[in-house]
Amino acid sequence: MNKRLIRINDIKLILQELLIPKESYESVWDIDLEKLKEKNISILLLDLDNTLLSNKQRNLSIQHLNWLQKCKDNGFQLYLLSNNRSKKRVQKAAKQIECNGIYLAMKPFSFSTKQLAQTYHINLKKCTVIGDQVFKDIILGNWLKIHNILVEPIDKSMSLLVRLQYTLERFLIQKLSPNQ
Ligand SMILES: [Mg+2]
């Protein structure tokens, strides 16, 4: 009986380490930039879809562009880390933000993040991964032991499958949260 209890606790710990974001906010502009600086974080690895740009949008909003400029003004380096398979869409956003990035990143797998780091000589210890999906952005960050921040998706009118994933992600965070 004890053995079984230990095992369940171990699984819970592993899931906590993988799924619980280091910080979470409603929107990107709620992120405490000063707190990041105190943690020696100076590079933002940004998810694109539903973090900076809703699926319906083609261009970044002025509000998002202003926030990204504020990050730059605060000394942060920005990179796009997008799973989107459309090179054109990611390239267009990168041009608007005036940053480099990667499309078809295949998060939560870490190889393209490592490739990005190698290409641009990025110290991953100084990074935070910012995104709206636990199963993609947060697992990637936690797997690579990079600081990570979960934000709520810009557009919550999702397809059934995405809605199911979103509901499961938030349910797991709530259940696994250490202060539950
Ligand atoms: Mg996203």
mmCIF file with all atom_site columns, C-alpha atoms in Angstrom, residues 15-164:
data_model
loop_
_atom_site.group_PDB
_atom_site.id
_atom_site.type_symbol
_atom_site.label_atom_id
_atom_site.label_alt_id
_atom_site.label_comp_id
_atom_site.label_asym_id
_atom_site.label_entity_id
_atom_site.label_seq_id
_atom_site.pdbx_PDB_ins_code
_atom_site.Cartn_x
_atom_site.Cartn_y
_atom_site.Cartn_z
_atom_site.occupancy
_atom_site.B_iso_or_equiv
_atom_site.pdbx_formal_charge
_atom_site.auth_seq_id
_atom_site.auth_comp_id
_atom_site.auth_asym_id
_atom_site.auth_atom_id
_atom_site.pdbx_PDB_model_num
ATOM 1   C CA . LEU A 1 15  ? 4.043   16.103 -13.675 1.00 0.00 ? 15  LEU A CA 1
ATOM 2   C CA . GLN A 1 16  ? 4.420   19.180 -11.468 1.00 0.00 ? 16  GLN A CA 1
ATOM 3   C CA . GLU A 1 17  ? 7.947   19.733 -12.742 1.00 0.00 ? 17  GLU A CA 1
ATOM 4   C CA . LEU A 1 18  ? 6.825   19.417 -16.343 1.00 0.00 ? 18  LEU A CA 1
ATOM 5   C CA . LEU A 1 19  ? 3.455   21.123 -16.381 1.00 0.00 ? 19  LEU A CA 1
ATOM 6   C CA . ILE A 1 20  ? 3.463   23.889 -13.789 1.00 0.00 ? 20  ILE A CA 1
ATOM 7   C CA . PRO A 1 21  ? 4.550   27.232 -15.252 1.00 0.00 ? 21  PRO A CA 1
ATOM 8   C CA . LYS A 1 22  ? 7.035   29.299 -13.292 1.00 0.00 ? 22  LYS A CA 1
ATOM 9   C CA . GLU A 1 23  ? 4.740   32.309 -13.656 1.00 0.00 ? 23  GLU A CA 1
ATOM 10  C CA . SER A 1 24  ? 1.333   32.893 -15.225 1.00 0.00 ? 24  SER A CA 1
ATOM 11  C CA . TYR A 1 25  ? -0.530  36.007 -16.294 1.00 0.00 ? 25  TYR A CA 1
ATOM 12  C CA . GLU A 1 26  ? -3.657  36.987 -18.155 1.00 0.00 ? 26  GLU A CA 1
ATOM 13  C CA . SER A 1 27  ? -1.797  38.807 -20.971 1.00 0.00 ? 27  SER A CA 1
ATOM 14  C CA . VAL A 1 28  ? 1.791   39.420 -21.985 1.00 0.00 ? 28  VAL A CA 1
ATOM 15  C CA . TRP A 1 29  ? 1.642   43.031 -20.815 1.00 0.00 ? 29  TRP A CA 1
ATOM 16  C CA . ASP A 1 30  ? 0.904   41.828 -17.278 1.00 0.00 ? 30  ASP A CA 1
ATOM 17  C CA . ILE A 1 31  ? 4.363   40.187 -17.145 1.00 0.00 ? 31  ILE A CA 1
ATOM 18  C CA . ASP A 1 32  ? 6.548   41.763 -14.495 1.00 0.00 ? 32  ASP A CA 1
ATOM 19  C CA . LEU A 1 33  ? 9.666   42.757 -16.466 1.00 0.00 ? 33  LEU A CA 1
ATOM 20  C CA . GLU A 1 34  ? 11.491  44.002 -13.368 1.00 0.00 ? 34  GLU A CA 1
ATOM 21  C CA . LYS A 1 35  ? 11.019  40.609 -11.708 1.00 0.00 ? 35  LYS A CA 1
ATOM 22  C CA . LEU A 1 36  ? 12.523  38.939 -14.788 1.00 0.00 ? 36  LEU A CA 1
ATOM 23  C CA . LYS A 1 37  ? 15.522  41.263 -14.662 1.00 0.00 ? 37  LYS A CA 1
ATOM 24  C CA . GLU A 1 38  ? 16.041  40.369 -10.989 1.00 0.00 ? 38  GLU A CA 1
ATOM 25  C CA . LYS A 1 39  ? 16.162  36.726 -12.074 1.00 0.00 ? 39  LYS A CA 1
ATOM 26  C CA . ASN A 1 40  ? 18.874  37.618 -14.613 1.00 0.00 ? 40  ASN A CA 1
ATOM 27  C CA . ILE A 1 41  ? 16.544  36.927 -17.524 1.00 0.00 ? 41  ILE A CA 1
ATOM 28  C CA . SER A 1 42  ? 17.222  39.096 -20.562 1.00 0.00 ? 42  SER A CA 1
ATOM 29  C CA . ILE A 1 43  ? 15.941  37.026 -23.495 1.00 0.00 ? 43  ILE A CA 1
ATOM 30  C CA . LEU A 1 44  ? 12.299  36.332 -24.325 1.00 0.00 ? 44  LEU A CA 1
ATOM 31  C CA . LEU A 1 45  ? 11.485  33.267 -26.444 1.00 0.00 ? 45  LEU A CA 1
ATOM 32  C CA . LEU A 1 46  ? 8.032   34.188 -27.646 1.00 0.00 ? 46  LEU A CA 1
ATOM 33  C CA . ASP A 1 47  ? 5.269   31.966 -28.913 1.00 0.00 ? 47  ASP A CA 1
ATOM 34  C CA . LEU A 1 48  ? 3.329   33.638 -31.728 1.00 0.00 ? 48  LEU A CA 1
ATOM 35  C CA . ASP A 1 49  ? -0.148  32.156 -32.192 1.00 0.00 ? 49  ASP A CA 1
ATOM 36  C CA . ASN A 1 50  ? -2.639  33.178 -29.550 1.00 0.00 ? 50  ASN A CA 1
ATOM 37  C CA . THR A 1 51  ? 0.170   34.686 -27.454 1.00 0.00 ? 51  THR A CA 1
ATOM 38  C CA . LEU A 1 52  ? 1.001   37.720 -29.625 1.00 0.00 ? 52  LEU A CA 1
ATOM 39  C CA . LEU A 1 53  ? -1.361  37.187 -32.537 1.00 0.00 ? 53  LEU A CA 1
ATOM 40  C CA . SER A 1 54  ? -4.790  35.549 -32.619 1.00 0.00 ? 54  SER A CA 1
ATOM 41  C CA . ASN A 1 55  ? -5.433  32.972 -35.327 1.00 0.00 ? 55  ASN A CA 1
ATOM 42  C CA . LYS A 1 56  ? -7.725  35.439 -37.093 1.00 0.00 ? 56  LYS A CA 1
ATOM 43  C CA . GLN A 1 57  ? -5.171  38.282 -37.122 1.00 0.00 ? 57  GLN A CA 1
ATOM 44  C CA . ARG A 1 58  ? -2.608  38.783 -39.845 1.00 0.00 ? 58  ARG A CA 1
ATOM 45  C CA . ASN A 1 59  ? -0.790  41.696 -38.216 1.00 0.00 ? 59  ASN A CA 1
ATOM 46  C CA . LEU A 1 60  ? 0.222   42.308 -34.633 1.00 0.00 ? 60  LEU A CA 1
ATOM 47  C CA . SER A 1 61  ? -1.944  44.791 -32.764 1.00 0.00 ? 61  SER A CA 1
ATOM 48  C CA . ILE A 1 62  ? -0.535  48.179 -31.773 1.00 0.00 ? 62  ILE A CA 1
ATOM 49  C CA . GLN A 1 63  ? -0.936  47.139 -28.134 1.00 0.00 ? 63  GLN A CA 1
ATOM 50  C CA . HIS A 1 64  ? 1.240   44.052 -28.655 1.00 0.00 ? 64  HIS A CA 1
ATOM 51  C CA . LEU A 1 65  ? 3.800   45.993 -30.684 1.00 0.00 ? 65  LEU A CA 1
ATOM 52  C CA . ASN A 1 66  ? 3.969   48.624 -27.934 1.00 0.00 ? 66  ASN A CA 1
ATOM 53  C CA . TRP A 1 67  ? 4.568   45.940 -25.322 1.00 0.00 ? 67  TRP A CA 1
ATOM 54  C CA . LEU A 1 68  ? 7.295   44.329 -27.438 1.00 0.00 ? 68  LEU A CA 1
ATOM 55  C CA . GLN A 1 69  ? 8.953   47.726 -27.856 1.00 0.00 ? 69  GLN A CA 1
ATOM 56  C CA . LYS A 1 70  ? 8.750   48.238 -24.094 1.00 0.00 ? 70  LYS A CA 1
ATOM 57  C CA . CYS A 1 71  ? 10.564  44.904 -23.625 1.00 0.00 ? 71  CYS A CA 1
ATOM 58  C CA . LYS A 1 72  ? 13.287  46.033 -26.041 1.00 0.00 ? 72  LYS A CA 1
ATOM 59  C CA . ASP A 1 73  ? 13.551  49.404 -24.272 1.00 0.00 ? 73  ASP A CA 1
ATOM 60  C CA . ASN A 1 74  ? 14.054  47.462 -21.041 1.00 0.00 ? 74  ASN A CA 1
ATOM 61  C CA . GLY A 1 75  ? 17.006  45.657 -22.596 1.00 0.00 ? 75  GLY A CA 1
ATOM 62  C CA . PHE A 1 76  ? 15.343  42.365 -23.470 1.00 0.00 ? 76  PHE A CA 1
ATOM 63  C CA . GLN A 1 77  ? 16.286  40.468 -26.629 1.00 0.00 ? 77  GLN A CA 1
ATOM 64  C CA . LEU A 1 78  ? 13.314  38.955 -28.434 1.00 0.00 ? 78  LEU A CA 1
ATOM 65  C CA . TYR A 1 79  ? 13.035  35.780 -30.523 1.00 0.00 ? 79  TYR A CA 1
ATOM 66  C CA . LEU A 1 80  ? 9.966   34.149 -32.031 1.00 0.00 ? 80  LEU A CA 1
ATOM 67  C CA . LEU A 1 81  ? 9.620   30.455 -31.313 1.00 0.00 ? 81  LEU A CA 1
ATOM 68  C CA . SER A 1 82  ? 6.571   29.377 -33.253 1.00 0.00 ? 82  SER A CA 1
ATOM 69  C CA . ASN A 1 83  ? 5.092   25.987 -34.062 1.00 0.00 ? 83  ASN A CA 1
ATOM 70  C CA . ASN A 1 84  ? 3.239   27.523 -36.987 1.00 0.00 ? 84  ASN A CA 1
ATOM 71  C CA . ARG A 1 85  ? 4.118   25.792 -40.247 1.00 0.00 ? 85  ARG A CA 1
ATOM 72  C CA . SER A 1 86  ? 3.618   28.944 -42.295 1.00 0.00 ? 86  SER A CA 1
ATOM 73  C CA . LYS A 1 87  ? 7.030   30.493 -42.837 1.00 0.00 ? 87  LYS A CA 1
ATOM 74  C CA . LYS A 1 88  ? 5.301   33.528 -44.365 1.00 0.00 ? 88  LYS A CA 1
ATOM 75  C CA . ARG A 1 89  ? 3.161   34.206 -41.269 1.00 0.00 ? 89  ARG A CA 1
ATOM 76  C CA . VAL A 1 90  ? 6.060   33.880 -38.838 1.00 0.00 ? 90  VAL A CA 1
ATOM 77  C CA . GLN A 1 91  ? 8.393   35.866 -41.069 1.00 0.00 ? 91  GLN A CA 1
ATOM 78  C CA . LYS A 1 92  ? 5.815   38.660 -41.342 1.00 0.00 ? 92  LYS A CA 1
ATOM 79  C CA . ALA A 1 93  ? 5.474   38.856 -37.557 1.00 0.00 ? 93  ALA A CA 1
ATOM 80  C CA . ALA A 1 94  ? 9.264   38.746 -37.107 1.00 0.00 ? 94  ALA A CA 1
ATOM 81  C CA . LYS A 1 95  ? 9.555   41.639 -39.538 1.00 0.00 ? 95  LYS A CA 1
ATOM 82  C CA . GLN A 1 96  ? 6.942   43.640 -37.616 1.00 0.00 ? 96  GLN A CA 1
ATOM 83  C CA . ILE A 1 97  ? 8.674   42.968 -34.309 1.00 0.00 ? 97  ILE A CA 1
ATOM 84  C CA . GLU A 1 98  ? 12.131  43.362 -35.874 1.00 0.00 ? 98  GLU A CA 1
ATOM 85  C CA . CYS A 1 99  ? 13.444  40.176 -34.364 1.00 0.00 ? 99  CYS A CA 1
ATOM 86  C CA . ASN A 1 100 ? 14.714  36.780 -35.437 1.00 0.00 ? 100 ASN A CA 1
ATOM 87  C CA . GLY A 1 101 ? 12.931  33.537 -34.875 1.00 0.00 ? 101 GLY A CA 1
ATOM 88  C CA . ILE A 1 102 ? 12.019  30.076 -35.961 1.00 0.00 ? 102 ILE A CA 1
ATOM 89  C CA . TYR A 1 103 ? 8.861   28.578 -37.490 1.00 0.00 ? 103 TYR A CA 1
ATOM 90  C CA . LEU A 1 104 ? 7.752   24.936 -37.302 1.00 0.00 ? 104 LEU A CA 1
ATOM 91  C CA . ALA A 1 105 ? 9.544   24.751 -33.958 1.00 0.00 ? 105 ALA A CA 1
ATOM 92  C CA . MET A 1 106 ? 7.747   21.532 -32.963 1.00 0.00 ? 106 MET A CA 1
ATOM 93  C CA . LYS A 1 107 ? 7.476   22.490 -29.305 1.00 0.00 ? 107 LYS A CA 1
ATOM 94  C CA . PRO A 1 108 ? 7.536   20.776 -26.805 1.00 0.00 ? 108 PRO A CA 1
ATOM 95  C CA . PHE A 1 109 ? 10.430  18.982 -28.532 1.00 0.00 ? 109 PHE A CA 1
ATOM 96  C CA . SER A 1 110 ? 13.589  20.871 -27.794 1.00 0.00 ? 110 SER A CA 1
ATOM 97  C CA . PHE A 1 111 ? 15.777  20.429 -30.888 1.00 0.00 ? 111 PHE A CA 1
ATOM 98  C CA . SER A 1 112 ? 14.708  23.595 -32.712 1.00 0.00 ? 112 SER A CA 1
ATOM 99  C CA . THR A 1 113 ? 15.111  25.685 -29.543 1.00 0.00 ? 113 THR A CA 1
ATOM 100 C CA . LYS A 1 114 ? 18.639  24.329 -29.193 1.00 0.00 ? 114 LYS A CA 1
ATOM 101 C CA . GLN A 1 115 ? 19.227  25.087 -32.867 1.00 0.00 ? 115 GLN A CA 1
ATOM 102 C CA . LEU A 1 116 ? 17.959  28.646 -32.387 1.00 0.00 ? 116 LEU A CA 1
ATOM 103 C CA . ALA A 1 117 ? 20.250  29.051 -29.371 1.00 0.00 ? 117 ALA A CA 1
ATOM 104 C CA . GLN A 1 118 ? 23.211  27.787 -31.343 1.00 0.00 ? 118 GLN A CA 1
ATOM 105 C CA . THR A 1 119 ? 22.504  29.990 -34.368 1.00 0.00 ? 119 THR A CA 1
ATOM 106 C CA . TYR A 1 120 ? 22.156  33.208 -32.377 1.00 0.00 ? 120 TYR A CA 1
ATOM 107 C CA . HIS A 1 121 ? 24.540  32.331 -29.499 1.00 0.00 ? 121 HIS A CA 1
ATOM 108 C CA . ILE A 1 122 ? 21.723  32.460 -26.962 1.00 0.00 ? 122 ILE A CA 1
ATOM 109 C CA . ASN A 1 123 ? 22.427  31.512 -23.360 1.00 0.00 ? 123 ASN A CA 1
ATOM 110 C CA . LEU A 1 124 ? 19.317  29.514 -22.463 1.00 0.00 ? 124 LEU A CA 1
ATOM 111 C CA . LYS A 1 125 ? 19.842  30.255 -18.759 1.00 0.00 ? 125 LYS A CA 1
ATOM 112 C CA . LYS A 1 126 ? 19.014  33.881 -19.530 1.00 0.00 ? 126 LYS A CA 1
ATOM 113 C CA . CYS A 1 127 ? 15.785  33.006 -21.366 1.00 0.00 ? 127 CYS A CA 1
ATOM 114 C CA . THR A 1 128 ? 12.147  32.710 -20.516 1.00 0.00 ? 128 THR A CA 1
ATOM 115 C CA . VAL A 1 129 ? 9.680   30.878 -22.760 1.00 0.00 ? 129 VAL A CA 1
ATOM 116 C CA . ILE A 1 130 ? 6.403   32.781 -23.057 1.00 0.00 ? 130 ILE A CA 1
ATOM 117 C CA . GLY A 1 131 ? 3.336   31.075 -24.466 1.00 0.00 ? 131 GLY A CA 1
ATOM 118 C CA . ASP A 1 132 ? -0.314  30.147 -24.101 1.00 0.00 ? 132 ASP A CA 1
ATOM 119 C CA . GLN A 1 133 ? -0.056  26.343 -24.185 1.00 0.00 ? 133 GLN A CA 1
ATOM 120 C CA . VAL A 1 134 ? 1.092   24.184 -21.280 1.00 0.00 ? 134 VAL A CA 1
ATOM 121 C CA . PHE A 1 135 ? 1.629   21.120 -23.478 1.00 0.00 ? 135 PHE A CA 1
ATOM 122 C CA . LYS A 1 136 ? 3.842   23.081 -25.893 1.00 0.00 ? 136 LYS A CA 1
ATOM 123 C CA . ASP A 1 137 ? 5.439   26.154 -24.318 1.00 0.00 ? 137 ASP A CA 1
ATOM 124 C CA . ILE A 1 138 ? 5.582   25.227 -20.636 1.00 0.00 ? 138 ILE A CA 1
ATOM 125 C CA . ILE A 1 139 ? 6.706   21.622 -21.114 1.00 0.00 ? 139 ILE A CA 1
ATOM 126 C CA . LEU A 1 140 ? 9.457   22.863 -23.444 1.00 0.00 ? 140 LEU A CA 1
ATOM 127 C CA . GLY A 1 141 ? 10.650  25.381 -20.844 1.00 0.00 ? 141 GLY A CA 1
ATOM 128 C CA . ASN A 1 142 ? 10.494  22.957 -17.942 1.00 0.00 ? 142 ASN A CA 1
ATOM 129 C CA . TRP A 1 143 ? 12.119  20.163 -19.957 1.00 0.00 ? 143 TRP A CA 1
ATOM 130 C CA . LEU A 1 144 ? 15.071  22.416 -20.844 1.00 0.00 ? 144 LEU A CA 1
ATOM 131 C CA . LYS A 1 145 ? 15.013  23.926 -17.340 1.00 0.00 ? 145 LYS A CA 1
ATOM 132 C CA . ILE A 1 146 ? 14.341  27.350 -18.822 1.00 0.00 ? 146 ILE A CA 1
ATOM 133 C CA . HIS A 1 147 ? 12.189  29.828 -16.942 1.00 0.00 ? 147 HIS A CA 1
ATOM 134 C CA . ASN A 1 148 ? 8.688   29.953 -18.467 1.00 0.00 ? 148 ASN A CA 1
ATOM 135 C CA . ILE A 1 149 ? 5.541   32.038 -18.383 1.00 0.00 ? 149 ILE A CA 1
ATOM 136 C CA . LEU A 1 150 ? 2.009   30.960 -19.253 1.00 0.00 ? 150 LEU A CA 1
ATOM 137 C CA . VAL A 1 151 ? -0.422  33.544 -20.597 1.00 0.00 ? 151 VAL A CA 1
ATOM 138 C CA . GLU A 1 152 ? -4.079  33.157 -21.451 1.00 0.00 ? 152 GLU A CA 1
ATOM 139 C CA . PRO A 1 153 ? -4.816  32.718 -25.184 1.00 0.00 ? 153 PRO A CA 1
ATOM 140 C CA . ILE A 1 154 ? -5.802  35.959 -26.949 1.00 0.00 ? 154 ILE A CA 1
ATOM 141 C CA . ASP A 1 155 ? -8.734  34.310 -28.678 1.00 0.00 ? 155 ASP A CA 1
ATOM 142 C CA . LYS A 1 156 ? -10.688 31.783 -26.670 1.00 0.00 ? 156 LYS A CA 1
ATOM 143 C CA . SER A 1 157 ? -13.073 30.866 -29.493 1.00 0.00 ? 157 SER A CA 1
ATOM 144 C CA . MET A 1 158 ? -11.227 27.650 -30.286 1.00 0.00 ? 158 MET A CA 1
ATOM 145 C CA . SER A 1 159 ? -11.939 24.504 -32.211 1.00 0.00 ? 159 SER A CA 1
ATOM 146 C CA . LEU A 1 160 ? -13.316 21.614 -30.156 1.00 0.00 ? 160 LEU A CA 1
ATOM 147 C CA . LEU A 1 161 ? -9.967  19.828 -30.017 1.00 0.00 ? 161 LEU A CA 1
ATOM 148 C CA . VAL A 1 162 ? -8.031  22.918 -28.923 1.00 0.00 ? 162 VAL A CA 1
ATOM 149 C CA . ARG A 1 163 ? -10.734 23.714 -26.374 1.00 0.00 ? 163 ARG A CA 1
ATOM 150 C CA . LEU A 1 164 ? -10.396 20.192 -24.937 1.00 0.00 ? 164 LEU A CA 1
#
